Amino acid sequence: MSEHFDVVVVGAGISGIGAGYHLQANNPDRSYVVLERRDRLGGTWDLFRYPGIRSDSDMYTLGFSFKPWTEDEAIAAGPAILRYLDETAREYGVDRHIRYGHGVKSADWSSADARWTIVADRGGEEVSFTCGFLFMCTGYYNYARGYTPDFAGIEDFRGRIVHPQFWSDDVDYAGKRVVVIGSGATAVTLVPELARQAASVTMLQRSPTYIVARPSQDGIANWLRGKLPAKTVYGLTRWKNVLLQQYFFRAMRKHPDKAKKTLVDMVRKELPGHDVDTHFTPRYNPWDQRLCLVPDADLFAVLREGRASVVTDTIDRFTEAGIRLASGKELEADLVVTATGLEIQLLSGMPIRVDGKLFEPAKHLTYKGMMFSDVPNFAISFGYTNASWTLKADLTANYVTRLLNAMRKRGMRQVTPRLAAPVEEVPFLEFTSGYVQRAAAQLPCQGARKPWRLHQNYTLDLMALKYGGIDQEMEFSNPAPAKRAA
Ligand SMILES: Cc1cc2nc3c(=O)[nH]c(=O)nc-3n(C[C@H](O)[C@H](O)[C@H](O)COP(=O)(O)OP(=O)(O)OC[C@H]3O[C@@H](n4cnc5c(N)ncnc54)[C@H](O)[C@@H]3O)c2cc1C
């Protein structure tokens, strides 16, 4: 027996909660359910528990368009973000639509029935659902596994090794010698936090990342708060931050050398007497990979005070006492934190079939960064890589609700992106970061022109997705049985 819903949303993180809100607001006559594998909502913001976990983009753009962020911190701690998500889900009644403990295992589209059949695992029992539209809000990485390179000799190490994705309360770092492997957002968050209690903290990186210090609070927003309604302050600050981000992103891409010099000079000012050329001057251009933000320059403060240090070297092997480096130097450690990244996983890695044929994302083009060529009634929430995830997730959810309304108005049950003319293919993610490169083979491509191209620009996408037409290379149809019935 299958339960039927007009829309099944998979995942109750930022994207799934936002999807629920938009469906309720714009398609009040449609039924929907959110299937969530875990026992709690929040996704990323519930999963990650390492010390100091926080956003690295501001909450005025990481927050939802419809729910003001009202706390003083613009760069917020993980628990505060989780509270905000929980409050949003309860305030808008999205929580009542979430079925926890439902791990979706497969999805099958039948054109004859214009329906998806979804099979989920509920505590070892298989349950199935059918729906007219499937909206995947499953994030972009593997929840079960983080990425750890094959380090030689890892079994020899006598201390403890922890991947930040699986941090638990029993990880003891007080008074310990800690090595954090990595130079990304997680590493730069962990280092100042661990330095509060550890005997020593070494950030061991193979190569440097661009690191930018910004205030954790938005002075203008906090000044306006109390003078203007919360919604107005939020809206104004959101647009300010969107436009500033777009401006700086474009300027840095246009003038990489100047941008590189500016970013590295900022670090030099923070770290007089440090070897900035070796440790803070990346080989790539700004925004070839995501910039790392450090709120209130906390990382630089612990480095200046000598409570933490940076080593740029290659790991030769683990030893009983720590890590031996290619240079011959040895770092002794009681605890090694492998902040070596995520394992990208699209669509939760589950089999999805269209009329019995396995859907392989790498063989399809993405449509507006959210649907796939020749895959009917199906969308994915995939946020921006150069700005806050939620900006794009919000636009995507809104666009799905527009499509659903157009289908109903036209009496059509099936909607499928169809390529009308050949298009040049470009990568879906244009980053050179290791985690993106490792996943290249499983990622789809996007087209070089509209509507197959994603702009990575909120203003342009807002015009295209919220206000633009929905017919460009989009086929509205009715499957055969419905036609016969008619
Ligand atoms: C440590 C960290 C910090 C980050 N900081 C920022 C930031 O500051 N700014 C920013 O823009 N982005 C940031 N990101 C990216 C971040 O993941 C997104 O901002 C956002 O949280 C993604 O939300 P989501 O709902 O799309 O996915 P997720 O948060 O990953 O949620 C996906 C949900 O789907 C569920 N799910 C997955 N598969 C299934 C299945 N088969 N069946 C049922 N349920 C399933 C999961 O259990 C989870 O609850 C960060 C990521 C990490 C890891």
PDB file of C-alpha atoms and ligand atoms in Angstrom, residues 10-16 35-38 40-45 48 50 53-58 62 102-105 136-141 143 186 290 342 347-348 350 381 384 387-390 393, ligand 1:
ATOM      1  CA  VAL A  10      13.281  14.381   0.495  1.00  0.00           C
ATOM      2  CA  GLY A  11      15.361  15.937   3.291  1.00  0.00           C
ATOM      3  CA  ALA A  12      14.501  18.318   6.142  1.00  0.00           C
ATOM      4  CA  GLY A  13      17.533  20.614   6.114  1.00  0.00           C
ATOM      5  CA  ILE A  14      17.484  24.270   5.036  1.00  0.00           C
ATOM      6  CA  SER A  15      16.284  23.264   1.549  1.00  0.00           C
ATOM      7  CA  GLY A  16      13.524  20.899   2.663  1.00  0.00           C
ATOM      8  CA  LEU A  35      10.730  12.423   4.209  1.00  0.00           C
ATOM      9  CA  GLU A  36      13.776  12.723   6.464  1.00  0.00           C
ATOM     10  CA  ARG A  37      16.168   9.886   7.222  1.00  0.00           C
ATOM     11  CA  ARG A  38      17.392  11.279  10.518  1.00  0.00           C
ATOM     12  CA  ARG A  40      15.791  15.555  13.659  1.00  0.00           C
ATOM     13  CA  LEU A  41      15.555  18.409  11.178  1.00  0.00           C
ATOM     14  CA  GLY A  42      18.360  20.772  10.247  1.00  0.00           C
ATOM     15  CA  GLY A  43      20.553  18.499   8.122  1.00  0.00           C
ATOM     16  CA  THR A  44      24.078  19.962   8.115  1.00  0.00           C
ATOM     17  CA  TRP A  45      23.347  22.126  11.146  1.00  0.00           C
ATOM     18  CA  PHE A  48      28.060  18.704  12.506  1.00  0.00           C
ATOM     19  CA  TYR A  50      32.596  19.983  16.245  1.00  0.00           C
ATOM     20  CA  ILE A  53      30.832  25.035  14.305  1.00  0.00           C
ATOM     21  CA  ARG A  54      29.423  28.146  12.604  1.00  0.00           C
ATOM     22  CA  SER A  55      28.355  29.559   9.294  1.00  0.00           C
ATOM     23  CA  ASP A  56      30.924  31.056   6.995  1.00  0.00           C
ATOM     24  CA  SER A  57      28.452  33.218   5.182  1.00  0.00           C
ATOM     25  CA  ASP A  58      26.175  35.794   6.799  1.00  0.00           C
ATOM     26  CA  LEU A  62      21.903  32.120   4.661  1.00  0.00           C
ATOM     27  CA  HIS A 102      12.371   7.678   6.649  1.00  0.00           C
ATOM     28  CA  GLY A 103      15.510   6.992   4.590  1.00  0.00           C
ATOM     29  CA  VAL A 104      14.513   7.146   0.942  1.00  0.00           C
ATOM     30  CA  LYS A 105      16.125   4.260  -0.948  1.00  0.00           C
ATOM     31  CA  MET A 136      15.209  16.255  -3.733  1.00  0.00           C
ATOM     32  CA  CYS A 137      16.536  18.411  -0.877  1.00  0.00           C
ATOM     33  CA  THR A 138      19.194  15.946   0.207  1.00  0.00           C
ATOM     34  CA  GLY A 139      22.172  18.318   0.245  1.00  0.00           C
ATOM     35  CA  TYR A 140      25.398  17.625  -1.574  1.00  0.00           C
ATOM     36  CA  TYR A 141      27.509  15.284   0.488  1.00  0.00           C
ATOM     37  CA  TYR A 143      26.220  11.781   5.487  1.00  0.00           C
ATOM     38  CA  THR A 186      36.366  23.573   8.970  1.00  0.00           C
ATOM     39  CA  ARG A 290      35.622  29.194  -1.966  1.00  0.00           C
ATOM     40  CA  LEU A 342      33.417  16.044   2.485  1.00  0.00           C
ATOM     41  CA  LEU A 347      20.814  12.903  -4.834  1.00  0.00           C
ATOM     42  CA  SER A 348      21.817  10.911  -1.777  1.00  0.00           C
ATOM     43  CA  MET A 350      20.208   6.444  -4.439  1.00  0.00           C
ATOM     44  CA  SER A 381      17.845  21.962  -4.449  1.00  0.00           C
ATOM     45  CA  TYR A 384      25.185  28.722  -4.629  1.00  0.00           C
ATOM     46  CA  ALA A 387      27.226  32.921  -2.045  1.00  0.00           C
ATOM     47  CA  SER A 388      24.862  31.596   0.593  1.00  0.00           C
ATOM     48  CA  TRP A 389      23.197  28.292  -0.257  1.00  0.00           C
ATOM     49  CA  THR A 390      19.739  29.471   0.792  1.00  0.00           C
ATOM     50  CA  ALA A 393      17.420  27.123  -2.515  1.00  0.00           C
TER      51      ALA A 393
HETATM   52  C1  LIG B   1      30.300  22.499   8.169  1.00  0.00           C
HETATM   53  C2  LIG B   1      29.536  23.172   7.082  1.00  0.00           C
HETATM   54  C3  LIG B   1      29.357  24.550   7.109  1.00  0.00           C
HETATM   55  C4  LIG B   1      28.641  25.172   6.089  1.00  0.00           C
HETATM   56  N1  LIG B   1      28.497  26.533   6.129  1.00  0.00           N
HETATM   57  C5  LIG B   1      27.822  27.151   5.147  1.00  0.00           C
HETATM   58  C6  LIG B   1      27.639  28.556   5.144  1.00  0.00           C
HETATM   59  O1  LIG B   1      28.079  29.272   6.032  1.00  0.00           O
HETATM   60  N2  LIG B   1      26.972  29.121   4.128  1.00  0.00           N
HETATM   61  C7  LIG B   1      26.455  28.377   3.120  1.00  0.00           C
HETATM   62  O2  LIG B   1      25.849  28.947   2.229  1.00  0.00           O
HETATM   63  N3  LIG B   1      26.606  27.061   3.098  1.00  0.00           N
HETATM   64  C8  LIG B   1      27.256  26.414   4.066  1.00  0.00           C
HETATM   65  N4  LIG B   1      27.397  25.054   4.038  1.00  0.00           N
HETATM   66  C9  LIG B   1      26.726  24.291   3.010  1.00  0.00           C
HETATM   67  C10 LIG B   1      25.435  23.748   3.679  1.00  0.00           C
HETATM   68  O3  LIG B   1      25.392  22.400   3.584  1.00  0.00           O
HETATM   69  C11 LIG B   1      24.220  24.441   3.135  1.00  0.00           C
HETATM   70  O4  LIG B   1      24.266  25.790   3.470  1.00  0.00           O
HETATM   71  C12 LIG B   1      22.889  23.935   3.677  1.00  0.00           C
HETATM   72  O5  LIG B   1      22.931  23.629   5.040  1.00  0.00           O
HETATM   73  C13 LIG B   1      22.442  22.762   2.884  1.00  0.00           C
HETATM   74  O6  LIG B   1      21.103  22.539   3.228  1.00  0.00           O
HETATM   75  P1  LIG B   1      20.290  21.372   2.528  1.00  0.00           P
HETATM   76  O7  LIG B   1      18.996  21.288   3.225  1.00  0.00           O
HETATM   77  O8  LIG B   1      20.254  21.589   1.069  1.00  0.00           O
HETATM   78  O9  LIG B   1      21.171  20.061   2.775  1.00  0.00           O
HETATM   79  P2  LIG B   1      21.570  19.371   4.146  1.00  0.00           P
HETATM   80  O10 LIG B   1      21.768  20.336   5.229  1.00  0.00           O
HETATM   81  O11 LIG B   1      22.701  18.468   3.824  1.00  0.00           O
HETATM   82  O12 LIG B   1      20.290  18.503   4.514  1.00  0.00           O
HETATM   83  C14 LIG B   1      19.941  17.385   3.749  1.00  0.00           C
HETATM   84  C15 LIG B   1      18.930  16.572   4.527  1.00  0.00           C
HETATM   85  O13 LIG B   1      18.498  15.504   3.693  1.00  0.00           O
HETATM   86  C16 LIG B   1      18.478  14.304   4.448  1.00  0.00           C
HETATM   87  N5  LIG B   1      18.641  13.180   3.529  1.00  0.00           N
HETATM   88  C17 LIG B   1      19.691  12.941   2.698  1.00  0.00           C
HETATM   89  N6  LIG B   1      19.466  11.821   1.986  1.00  0.00           N
HETATM   90  C18 LIG B   1      18.259  11.347   2.373  1.00  0.00           C
HETATM   91  C19 LIG B   1      17.485  10.214   2.008  1.00  0.00           C
HETATM   92  N7  LIG B   1      17.904   9.341   1.087  1.00  0.00           N
HETATM   93  N8  LIG B   1      16.282  10.027   2.610  1.00  0.00           N
HETATM   94  C20 LIG B   1      15.822  10.892   3.548  1.00  0.00           C
HETATM   95  N9  LIG B   1      16.522  11.984   3.930  1.00  0.00           N
HETATM   96  C21 LIG B   1      17.722  12.207   3.357  1.00  0.00           C
HETATM   97  C22 LIG B   1      19.642  14.466   5.414  1.00  0.00           C
HETATM   98  O14 LIG B   1      19.489  13.595   6.516  1.00  0.00           O
HETATM   99  C23 LIG B   1      19.529  15.943   5.781  1.00  0.00           C
HETATM  100  O15 LIG B   1      18.682  16.150   6.865  1.00  0.00           O
HETATM  101  C24 LIG B   1      28.096  24.407   5.040  1.00  0.00           C
HETATM  102  C25 LIG B   1      28.304  23.030   5.016  1.00  0.00           C
HETATM  103  C26 LIG B   1      29.008  22.416   6.020  1.00  0.00           C
HETATM  104  C27 LIG B   1      29.198  20.931   5.959  1.00  0.00           C
END
